[in-house]
Coordinates of C-alpha atoms and ligand atoms in Angstrom, one line a residue:
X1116 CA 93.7 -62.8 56.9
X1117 CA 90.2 -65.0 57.2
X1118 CA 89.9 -63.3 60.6
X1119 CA 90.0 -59.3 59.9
X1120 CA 89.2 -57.1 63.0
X1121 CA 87.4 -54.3 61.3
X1122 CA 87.2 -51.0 63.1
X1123 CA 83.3 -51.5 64.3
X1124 CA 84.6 -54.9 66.3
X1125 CA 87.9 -52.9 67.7
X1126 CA 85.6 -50.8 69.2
X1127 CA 82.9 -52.4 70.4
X1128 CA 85.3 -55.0 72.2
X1129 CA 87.2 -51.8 73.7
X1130 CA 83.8 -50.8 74.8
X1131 CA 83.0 -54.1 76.9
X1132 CA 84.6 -54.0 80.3
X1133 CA 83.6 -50.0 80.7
X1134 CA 80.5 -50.4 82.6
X1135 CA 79.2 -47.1 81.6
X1136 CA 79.5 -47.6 78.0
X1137 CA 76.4 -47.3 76.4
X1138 CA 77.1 -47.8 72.3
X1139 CA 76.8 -44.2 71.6
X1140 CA 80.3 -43.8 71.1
X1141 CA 80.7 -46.9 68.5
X1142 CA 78.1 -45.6 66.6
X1143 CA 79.0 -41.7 66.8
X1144 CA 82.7 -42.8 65.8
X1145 CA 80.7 -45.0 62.4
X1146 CA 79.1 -41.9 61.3
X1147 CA 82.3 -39.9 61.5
X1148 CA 83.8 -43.1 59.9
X1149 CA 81.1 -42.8 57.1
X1150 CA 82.2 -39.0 56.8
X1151 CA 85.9 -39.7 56.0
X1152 CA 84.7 -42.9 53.7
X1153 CA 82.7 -40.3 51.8
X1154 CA 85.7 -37.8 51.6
X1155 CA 88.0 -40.1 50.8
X1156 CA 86.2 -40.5 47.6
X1157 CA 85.8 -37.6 46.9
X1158 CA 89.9 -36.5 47.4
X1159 CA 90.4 -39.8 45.0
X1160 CA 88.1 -38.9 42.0
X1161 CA 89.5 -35.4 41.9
X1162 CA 89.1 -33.3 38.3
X1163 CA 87.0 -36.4 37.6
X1164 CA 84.1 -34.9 39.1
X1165 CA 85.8 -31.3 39.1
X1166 CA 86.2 -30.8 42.7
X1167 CA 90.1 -29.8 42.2
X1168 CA 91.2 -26.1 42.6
X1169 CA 90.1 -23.0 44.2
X1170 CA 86.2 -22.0 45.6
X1171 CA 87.4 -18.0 45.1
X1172 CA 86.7 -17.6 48.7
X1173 CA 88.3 -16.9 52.4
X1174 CA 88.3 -19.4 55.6
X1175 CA 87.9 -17.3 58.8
X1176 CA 91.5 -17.3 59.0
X1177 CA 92.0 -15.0 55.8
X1178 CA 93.3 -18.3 53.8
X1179 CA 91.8 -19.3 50.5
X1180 CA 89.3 -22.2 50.5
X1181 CA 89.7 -24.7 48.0
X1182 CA 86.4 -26.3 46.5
X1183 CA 87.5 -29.5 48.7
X1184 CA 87.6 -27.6 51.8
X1185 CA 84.2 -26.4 51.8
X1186 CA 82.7 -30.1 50.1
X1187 CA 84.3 -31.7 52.7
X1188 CA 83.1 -29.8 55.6
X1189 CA 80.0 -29.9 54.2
X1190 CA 80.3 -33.9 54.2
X1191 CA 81.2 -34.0 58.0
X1192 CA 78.5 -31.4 59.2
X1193 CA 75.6 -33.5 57.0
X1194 CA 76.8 -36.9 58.2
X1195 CA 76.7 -36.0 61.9
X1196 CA 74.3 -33.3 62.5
X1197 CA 71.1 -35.7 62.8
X1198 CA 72.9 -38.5 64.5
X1199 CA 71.1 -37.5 68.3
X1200 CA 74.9 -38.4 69.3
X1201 CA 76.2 -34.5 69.1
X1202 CA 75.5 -31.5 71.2
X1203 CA 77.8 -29.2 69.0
X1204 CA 80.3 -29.6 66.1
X1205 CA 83.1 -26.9 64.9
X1206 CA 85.0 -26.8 61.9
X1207 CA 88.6 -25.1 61.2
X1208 CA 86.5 -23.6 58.2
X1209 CA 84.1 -22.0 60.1
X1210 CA 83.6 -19.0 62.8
X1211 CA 81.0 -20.0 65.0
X1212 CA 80.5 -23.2 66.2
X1213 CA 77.7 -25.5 64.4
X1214 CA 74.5 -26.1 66.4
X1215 CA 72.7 -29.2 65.7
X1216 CA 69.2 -28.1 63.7
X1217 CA 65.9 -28.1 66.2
X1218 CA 64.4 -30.9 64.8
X1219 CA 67.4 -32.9 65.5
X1220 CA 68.0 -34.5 68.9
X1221 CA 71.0 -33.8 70.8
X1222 CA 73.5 -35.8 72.6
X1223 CA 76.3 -35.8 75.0
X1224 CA 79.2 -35.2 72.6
X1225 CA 81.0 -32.6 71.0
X1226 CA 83.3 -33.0 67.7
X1227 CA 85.6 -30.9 66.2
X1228 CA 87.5 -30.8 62.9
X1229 CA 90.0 -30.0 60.8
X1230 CA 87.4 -31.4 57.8
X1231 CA 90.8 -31.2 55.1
X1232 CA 93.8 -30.7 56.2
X1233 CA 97.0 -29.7 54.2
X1234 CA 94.7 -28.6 51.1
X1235 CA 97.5 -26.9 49.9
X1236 CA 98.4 -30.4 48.4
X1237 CA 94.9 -31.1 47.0
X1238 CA 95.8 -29.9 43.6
X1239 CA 99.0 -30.6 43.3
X1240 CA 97.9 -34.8 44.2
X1241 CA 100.1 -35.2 47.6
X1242 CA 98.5 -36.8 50.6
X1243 CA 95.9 -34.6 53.2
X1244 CA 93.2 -35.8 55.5
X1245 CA 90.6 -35.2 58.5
X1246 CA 91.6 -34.3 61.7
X1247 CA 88.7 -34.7 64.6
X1248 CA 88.7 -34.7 68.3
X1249 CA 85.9 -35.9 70.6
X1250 CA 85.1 -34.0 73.8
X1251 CA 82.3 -35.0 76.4
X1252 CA 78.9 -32.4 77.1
X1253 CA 76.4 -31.6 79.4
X1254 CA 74.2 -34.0 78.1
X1255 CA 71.2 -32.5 76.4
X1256 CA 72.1 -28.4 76.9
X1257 CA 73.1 -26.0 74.0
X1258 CA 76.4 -25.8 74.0
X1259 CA 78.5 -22.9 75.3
X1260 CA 81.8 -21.4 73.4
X1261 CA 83.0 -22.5 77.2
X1262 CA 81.8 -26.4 76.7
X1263 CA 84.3 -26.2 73.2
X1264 CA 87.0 -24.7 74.9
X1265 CA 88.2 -28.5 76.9
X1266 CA 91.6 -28.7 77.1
X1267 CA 93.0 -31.2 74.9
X1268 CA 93.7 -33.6 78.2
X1269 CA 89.8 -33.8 78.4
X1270 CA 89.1 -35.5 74.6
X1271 CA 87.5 -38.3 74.7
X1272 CA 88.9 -39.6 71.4
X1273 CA 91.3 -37.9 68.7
X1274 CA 92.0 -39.7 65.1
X1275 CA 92.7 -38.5 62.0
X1276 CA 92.3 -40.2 58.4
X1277 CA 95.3 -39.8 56.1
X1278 CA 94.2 -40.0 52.1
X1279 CA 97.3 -41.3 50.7
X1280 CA 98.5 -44.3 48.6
X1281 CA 96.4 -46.2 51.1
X1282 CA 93.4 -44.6 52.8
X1283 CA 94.7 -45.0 57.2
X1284 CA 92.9 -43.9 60.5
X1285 CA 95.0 -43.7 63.0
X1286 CA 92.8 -43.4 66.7
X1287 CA 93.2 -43.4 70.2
X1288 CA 90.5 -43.3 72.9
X1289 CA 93.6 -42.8 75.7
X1290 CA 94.3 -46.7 75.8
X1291 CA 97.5 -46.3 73.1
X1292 CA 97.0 -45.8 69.5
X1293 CA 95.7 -48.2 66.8
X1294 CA 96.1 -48.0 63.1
X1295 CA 93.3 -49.0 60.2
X1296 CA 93.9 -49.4 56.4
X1297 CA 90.6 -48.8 54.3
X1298 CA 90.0 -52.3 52.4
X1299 CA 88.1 -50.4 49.4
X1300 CA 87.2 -53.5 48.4
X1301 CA 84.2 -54.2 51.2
X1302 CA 84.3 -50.3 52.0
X1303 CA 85.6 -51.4 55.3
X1304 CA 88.8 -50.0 58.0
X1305 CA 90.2 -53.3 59.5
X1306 CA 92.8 -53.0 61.7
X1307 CA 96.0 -53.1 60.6
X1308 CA 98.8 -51.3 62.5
X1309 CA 98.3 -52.3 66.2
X1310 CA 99.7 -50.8 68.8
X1311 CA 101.8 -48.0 66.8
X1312 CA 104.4 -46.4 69.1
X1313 CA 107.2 -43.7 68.1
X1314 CA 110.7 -44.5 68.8
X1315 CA 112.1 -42.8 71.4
X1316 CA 115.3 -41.8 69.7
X1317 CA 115.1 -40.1 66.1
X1318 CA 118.1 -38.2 63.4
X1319 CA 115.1 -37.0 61.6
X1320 CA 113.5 -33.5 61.6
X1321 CA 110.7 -31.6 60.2
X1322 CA 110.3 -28.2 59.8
X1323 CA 109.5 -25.4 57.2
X1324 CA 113.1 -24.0 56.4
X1325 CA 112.2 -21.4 54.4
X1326 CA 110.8 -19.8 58.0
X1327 CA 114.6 -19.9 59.5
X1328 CA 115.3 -15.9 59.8
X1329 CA 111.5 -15.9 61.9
X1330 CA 112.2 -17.9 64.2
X1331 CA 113.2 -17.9 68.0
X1332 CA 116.5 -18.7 69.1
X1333 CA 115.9 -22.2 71.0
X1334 CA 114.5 -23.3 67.9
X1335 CA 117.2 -21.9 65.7
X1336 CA 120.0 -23.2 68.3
X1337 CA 117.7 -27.0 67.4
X1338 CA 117.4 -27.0 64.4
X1339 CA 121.8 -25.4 63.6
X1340 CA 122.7 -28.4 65.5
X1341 CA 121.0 -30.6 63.7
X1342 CA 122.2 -29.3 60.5
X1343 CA 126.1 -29.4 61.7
X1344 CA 125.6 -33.3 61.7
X1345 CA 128.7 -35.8 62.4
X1346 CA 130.8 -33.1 62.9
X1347 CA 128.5 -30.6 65.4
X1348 CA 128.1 -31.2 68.7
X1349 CA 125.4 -34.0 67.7
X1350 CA 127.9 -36.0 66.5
X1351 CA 125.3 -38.2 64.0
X1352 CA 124.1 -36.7 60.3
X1353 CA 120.5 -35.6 60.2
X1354 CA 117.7 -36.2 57.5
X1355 CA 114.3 -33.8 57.1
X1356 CA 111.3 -33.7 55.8
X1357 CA 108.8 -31.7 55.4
X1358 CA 105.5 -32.7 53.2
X1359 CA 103.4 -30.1 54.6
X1360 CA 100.4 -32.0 55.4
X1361 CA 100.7 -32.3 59.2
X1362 CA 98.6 -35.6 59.0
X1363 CA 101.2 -37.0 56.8
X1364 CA 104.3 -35.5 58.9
X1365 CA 102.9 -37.3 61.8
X1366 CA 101.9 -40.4 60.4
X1367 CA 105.3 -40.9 59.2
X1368 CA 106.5 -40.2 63.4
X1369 CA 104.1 -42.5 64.3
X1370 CA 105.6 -45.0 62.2
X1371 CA 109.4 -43.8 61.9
X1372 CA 110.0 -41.6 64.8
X1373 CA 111.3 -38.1 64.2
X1374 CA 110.3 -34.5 65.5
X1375 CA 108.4 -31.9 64.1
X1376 CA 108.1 -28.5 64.7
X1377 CA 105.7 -25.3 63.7
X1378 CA 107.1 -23.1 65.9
X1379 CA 106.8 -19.3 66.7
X1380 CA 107.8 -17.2 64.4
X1381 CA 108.1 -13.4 63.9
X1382 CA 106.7 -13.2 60.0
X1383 CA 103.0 -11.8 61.3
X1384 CA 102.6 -10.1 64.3
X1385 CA 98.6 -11.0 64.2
X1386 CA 100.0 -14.6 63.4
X1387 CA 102.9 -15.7 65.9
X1388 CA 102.1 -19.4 65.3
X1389 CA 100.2 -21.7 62.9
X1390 CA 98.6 -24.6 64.1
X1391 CA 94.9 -24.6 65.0
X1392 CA 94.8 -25.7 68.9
X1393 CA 91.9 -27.7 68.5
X1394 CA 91.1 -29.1 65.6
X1395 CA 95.5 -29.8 64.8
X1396 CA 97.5 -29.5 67.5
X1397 CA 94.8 -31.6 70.6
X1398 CA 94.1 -34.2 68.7
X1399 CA 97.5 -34.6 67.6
X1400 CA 99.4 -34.2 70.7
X1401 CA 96.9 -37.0 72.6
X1402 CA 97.9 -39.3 69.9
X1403 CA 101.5 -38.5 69.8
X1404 CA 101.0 -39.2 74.0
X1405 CA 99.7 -42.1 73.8
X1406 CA 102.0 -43.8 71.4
X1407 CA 104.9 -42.7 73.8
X1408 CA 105.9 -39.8 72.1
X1409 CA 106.0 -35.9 73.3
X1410 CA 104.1 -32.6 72.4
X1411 CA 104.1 -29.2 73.4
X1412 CA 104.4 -25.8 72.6
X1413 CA 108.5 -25.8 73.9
X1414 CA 107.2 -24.0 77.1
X1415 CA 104.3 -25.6 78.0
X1416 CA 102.4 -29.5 77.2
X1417 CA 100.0 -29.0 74.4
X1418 CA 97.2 -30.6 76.8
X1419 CA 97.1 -29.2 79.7
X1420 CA 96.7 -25.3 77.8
X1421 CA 93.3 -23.8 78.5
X1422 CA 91.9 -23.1 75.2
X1423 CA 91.1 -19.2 74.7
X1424 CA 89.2 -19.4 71.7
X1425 CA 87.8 -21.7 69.1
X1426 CA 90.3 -21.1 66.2
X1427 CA 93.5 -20.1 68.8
X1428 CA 97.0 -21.1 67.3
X1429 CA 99.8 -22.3 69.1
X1430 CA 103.4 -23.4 68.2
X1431 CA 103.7 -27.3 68.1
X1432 CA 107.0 -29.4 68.9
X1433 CA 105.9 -32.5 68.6
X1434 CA 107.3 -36.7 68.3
X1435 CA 109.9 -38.5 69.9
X1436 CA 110.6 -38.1 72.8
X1437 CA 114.4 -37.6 73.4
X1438 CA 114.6 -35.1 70.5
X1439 CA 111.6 -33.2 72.3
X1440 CA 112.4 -33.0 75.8
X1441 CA 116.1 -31.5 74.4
X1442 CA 114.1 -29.1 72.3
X1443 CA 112.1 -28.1 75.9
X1444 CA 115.7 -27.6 77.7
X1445 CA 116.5 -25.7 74.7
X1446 CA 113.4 -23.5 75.3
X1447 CA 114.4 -23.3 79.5
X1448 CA 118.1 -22.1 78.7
X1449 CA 117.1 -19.1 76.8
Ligands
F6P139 O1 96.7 -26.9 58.2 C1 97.8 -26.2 58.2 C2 98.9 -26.9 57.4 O2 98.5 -27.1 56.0 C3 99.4 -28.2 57.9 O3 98.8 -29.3 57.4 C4 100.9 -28.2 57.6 O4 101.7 -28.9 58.5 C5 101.2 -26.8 57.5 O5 100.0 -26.0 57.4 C6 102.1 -26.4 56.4 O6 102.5 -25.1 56.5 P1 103.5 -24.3 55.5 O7 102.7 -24.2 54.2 O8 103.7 -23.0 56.1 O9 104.7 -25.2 55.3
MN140 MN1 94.9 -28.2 58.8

């Protein structure tokens, strides 16, 4: 490879051909870029610079925070909040959204994230990684809570960067899905996985089992079937998996196929689903879309809900196709 499209190129040659593009976005999507580079460090040196383990202290969702979670928010507020690109940022780990300081100018785009997701595998060395979406603003204003609360159809762009045995961002800016592979070497994403669309038809699930006696019946109707294999009215054996880290559930869809589901369940009355709307399930459902698979909530697409507040939850069916629209009916017939 003499002749390596690295990530900056991809997106500036996207760019050309849209007479309104200014550059803003290429160089608001570098500092973000910068951001993950930063973090992905960070998740590789682990105990080596002690940033492994628990910070003794709660998200506003009552979960623990691990010391990554807060470093790495920390990384994506520092590494954006100056850029002039941003009118507003807002993190899964904290309440209120994140105004860009006075003596910093703003711009005409919001970004939220999901700064570390699936820390519950941080410590025990499986794969996690940043989730962001990109919405359009008023240009210039102080945000609203309203101006945050886009539904997902609206993002501008959605991408996530999964630390694992390679570092990947995956992104889409609504013209399909393209996949990058961090060359360490010259600290650079270069495009690697073109194109990436999830097969249509799937014999692979994903799902937290140990949830079964929560859940709704569709989903348990889906999910017995599967489990009857050859012999059930599927007729073909199934597989699962289930690494809890939805970045690495859904890379492997992207590149596999399969279906994946956090669905409703009946564990916590104050929690009936899991999934962040928009810093997990948006972003993730206009990527899924756009590499020709489906998301939604088994009652309604994931994009076109109106977001209620900034840290709402919502059950998430998402991959390919086929298995989802069968999990929909499933939804319709009870
Ligand atoms: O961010 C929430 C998250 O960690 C996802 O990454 C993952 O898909 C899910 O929770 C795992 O949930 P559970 O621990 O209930 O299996
Ligand atoms: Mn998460």
């Amino acid at each position: 490879m003499t002749n390596k499209v690295t990530l900056t190129r991809f997106i500036i040659e996207q760019q050309r051909g849209l007479p309104e593009a200014s550059g803003t976005f290429t160089l608001l999507l570098n500092n973000i870029i910068t951001a993950c580079k930063q973090i992905a460090n960070k998740v590789n040196r682990g105990q080596l610079i002690g940033v492994l383990g628990s910070a003794g202290s709660e998200n506003v969702q009552g979960e623990i925070q691990k010391k990554l979670d807060i470093i790495t928010h920390e990384i994506m507020v520092n590494q954006l909040n100056w850029t002039g690109h941003l009118a507003g940022m807002a993190s899964e780990e904290l309440d209120d959204v994140i105004t860009i300081p006075a003596n910093y100018p703003k711009g005409k785009y919001l970004v939220l994230f999901d700064p570390l997701d699936g820390s519950s595998n941080i410590d025990v060395n499986l794969a996690v990684g940043t989730i962001f979406s990109v919405l359009r603003c008023r240009e210039g204003i102080e945000p609203t809570l309203d101006d945050f609360l886009a539904k997902g159809s609206e993002q501008a762009c959605a991408g996530f960067v999964l630390y694992g045995p390679s570092t990947m961002l995956v992104l889409t800016t609504g013209k399909g899905v393209n996949g990058f592979t961090l060359d360490q070497d010259i600290g650079e994403f270069i495009l690697t996985h073109p194109n990436m669309r999830v097969p249509e038809e799937t014999s692979e699930f994903a799902i937290n089992m140990s949830n079964q006696r929560f859940w709704e019946p569709p989903v348990q109707r889906y999910i017995d079937e599967c489990l009857q294999g050859k012999e059930g009215l599927r007729e073909k054996d199934f597989n699962m998996r289930w690494v809890a880290s939805f970045v690495a559930d859904v890379y492997r869809i992207l590149t596999r196929g399969g279906v994946f589901l956090y669905p409703l369940d009946n564990r916590d009355p104050a929690k009936p689903a899991k999934l962040r709307i928009m810093y997990e399930a948006n972003p993730m459902a206009f990527i899924i879309e756009q590499a020709g698979g489906l998301c939604s909530t088994g009652r309604e697409r994931i994009l076109d809900i109106k977001p209620t507040g900034i840290h709402q939850r919502v059950p998430v069916v998402l991959g390919s196709k086929n298995e989802v629209e069968r999990i929909i009916r499933y939804h319709q017939d009870a």
